[in-house]
Each structure stands twice: as C-alpha cells, then as structure tokens.
Amino acid sequence: MQQLQILSGSWEQFAQDAKLIREQVFIQEQQIAAEDEWDSEDAVSLHFIAYDQGQAIATARLLENNSIGRVAVLKEYRGQGVGRVLMQSIIQLAQQQGRSFVKLSSQVHALPFYASLGFIAEGEEYLDCGIPHMDMRLCF
Ligand code: COA
C-alpha cells in the first residue's frame, strides 16, 4: 500500500472520518448496536485515521488508560498491512508519550493479528456485545 498517511488528533478533528469507518465495520458488518458503538470515551480519546490517497480507510482510538480500541480497517483494504501500520503508529506514539504499556480487548478472530505486533493474551475469554473477546497487553 503506497501513499498511506496516518494522522492523529481529537474527536472534534476526526469524528467525521472515524464515524464513517466505524459505522461500516462495527454497526453494519458486525451488527453492533449503535448505542454500544458510540460512548463517552470518544470525546477524551486520541483518534487515529489512516488515509489512502486522501480517503479514510482505517481508524482506532487510544484511551487515557492506555487502552487501544475500535480498531477497524474497511473490508476492501484488509490483508494489505494497513492494520499493522496503523497499530505500529499508535504503539510508537504511546511510547513517545512515556506510557509503559498498551492494552486492548481483542475479538478472538483478531488475536493472531495483535500477537504478530507483540501483544500477549491474558485471562479468560469473555463476551462483549455478544462477540468473544480476550484481553491483551504489550509492555514497553
Ligand atoms: N486473523 C488472523 N490473522 C490476521 C487477521 C485475522 N483476522 N487479520 C490480520 N491478520 C494478520 C495478517 O495475516 C498479517 O500477518 P502477516 O504480516 O504475517 O501476513 C497481520 O495480521 C497484519 O495484517 P494486516 O493486513 O495489517 O491487517 P488488516 O489491515 O486486515 O487489519 C483488522 C486487521 C483486525 C483490524 C481488520 O481485519 C478489521 O478491521 N477487522 C474488522 C474489525 C475488527 O474485528 N477489529 C478488531 C476489533 S478487536
């Protein structure tokens, strides 16, 4: 993937692009209820968007408590390394900010994706919004 640009900033700056992607991936594709998708964390998270030639194709957010969440790549752009590049830029920024770890709640199908970035699974599997999840952590 050439031309991939990753920008980060506030919800005010990136809500429009993040909403489009999360609407498609989580609400339409994964059938997550809108009231579960949109929460009060958005206003206080750092948001990341990946752009391919100006088009927003992937997003994620980093919470104040070091949680990475809402990681989503548009379906037609998956399997090309976009998610990896997005996650690497979040990890790099978290390190630059002096955080000592990042953590996330992984959908079970995505465990190998996060494991390939160095995250270690911890605890038991559980259901969130009806989808099997497991906690993962990457210590710096
Ligand atoms: N299962 C197993 N391995 C996977 C995987 C999956 N679902 N998704 C990616 N990988 C692996 C790839 O094989 C690749 O490994 P490689 O570099 O050794 O070939 C590596 O992870 C990076 O893949 P990449 O192409 O960067 O991933 P992506 O751009 O497709 O993004 C997701 C991965 C999970 C973000 C994307 O599939 C997605 O948006 N899914 C829908 C939303 C979702 O489930 N988000 C996760 C919520 S926890």
Coordinates of C-alpha atoms and ligand atoms in Angstrom, one line a residue, residues 25-26 29-30 71-74 77-85 105-107 109-110 112-114 116 133, ligand 1:
V25 CA -17.3 -2.0 10.1
F26 CA -18.9 -2.3 13.5
E29 CA -20.8 -5.5 9.2
Q30 CA -20.5 -6.8 12.8
V71 CA -9.6 -0.8 15.5
A72 CA -11.2 -1.1 12.1
V73 CA -10.0 -1.3 8.5
L74 CA -12.6 -1.0 5.7
Y77 CA -8.5 -2.7 2.3
R78 CA -7.9 -5.7 4.7
G79 CA -5.0 -8.1 4.4
Q80 CA -2.6 -5.5 2.9
G81 CA -0.8 -4.4 6.0
V82 CA -3.0 -1.3 6.8
G83 CA -4.0 -2.5 10.3
R84 CA -0.4 -3.3 11.1
V85 CA 0.9 0.1 10.1
S105 CA -9.8 -6.2 24.3
S106 CA -9.3 -8.3 21.2
Q107 CA -12.1 -10.1 19.3
H109 CA -10.6 -13.8 15.5
A110 CA -8.1 -10.9 15.7
P112 CA -3.2 -13.6 15.8
F113 CA -3.2 -10.0 14.3
Y114 CA -2.3 -8.4 17.7
S116 CA 2.0 -10.5 15.5
H133 CA -13.1 -11.3 23.3
Ligands
COA1 N1 -6.8 -13.5 11.7 C1 -5.6 -13.9 11.6 N2 -4.5 -13.1 11.2 C2 -4.8 -11.9 10.8 C3 -6.1 -11.4 10.9 C4 -7.2 -12.2 11.3 N3 -8.5 -11.8 11.4 N4 -6.1 -10.1 10.4 C5 -4.8 -9.8 10.1 N5 -4.0 -10.9 10.4 C6 -2.6 -11.0 10.3 C7 -2.2 -10.9 8.9 O1 -2.1 -12.2 8.3 C8 -0.9 -10.2 9.0 O2 0.2 -11.1 9.2 P1 1.5 -11.1 8.3 O3 2.0 -9.7 8.3 O4 2.4 -12.1 8.9 O5 0.9 -11.5 7.0 C9 -1.0 -9.3 10.2 O6 -2.1 -9.9 11.0 C10 -1.3 -7.9 9.8 O7 -2.4 -7.9 8.9 P2 -3.0 -6.5 8.3 O8 -3.1 -6.7 6.8 O9 -2.2 -5.4 8.7 O10 -4.4 -6.5 9.0 P3 -5.7 -5.7 8.4 O11 -5.3 -4.4 7.8 O12 -6.5 -6.6 7.7 O13 -6.4 -5.3 9.8 C11 -8.1 -6.0 11.4 C12 -6.7 -6.3 10.8 C13 -8.4 -7.0 12.5 C14 -8.0 -4.6 12.0 C15 -9.2 -6.0 10.3 O14 -9.3 -7.3 9.9 C16 -10.5 -5.4 10.7 O15 -10.8 -4.2 10.7 N6 -11.5 -6.3 11.1 C17 -12.9 -5.9 11.4 C18 -12.9 -5.1 12.7 C19 -12.3 -5.9 13.8 O16 -12.7 -7.0 14.0 N7 -11.5 -5.2 14.5 C20 -10.8 -5.8 15.7 C21 -11.5 -5.5 16.9 S1 -10.7 -6.1 18.3

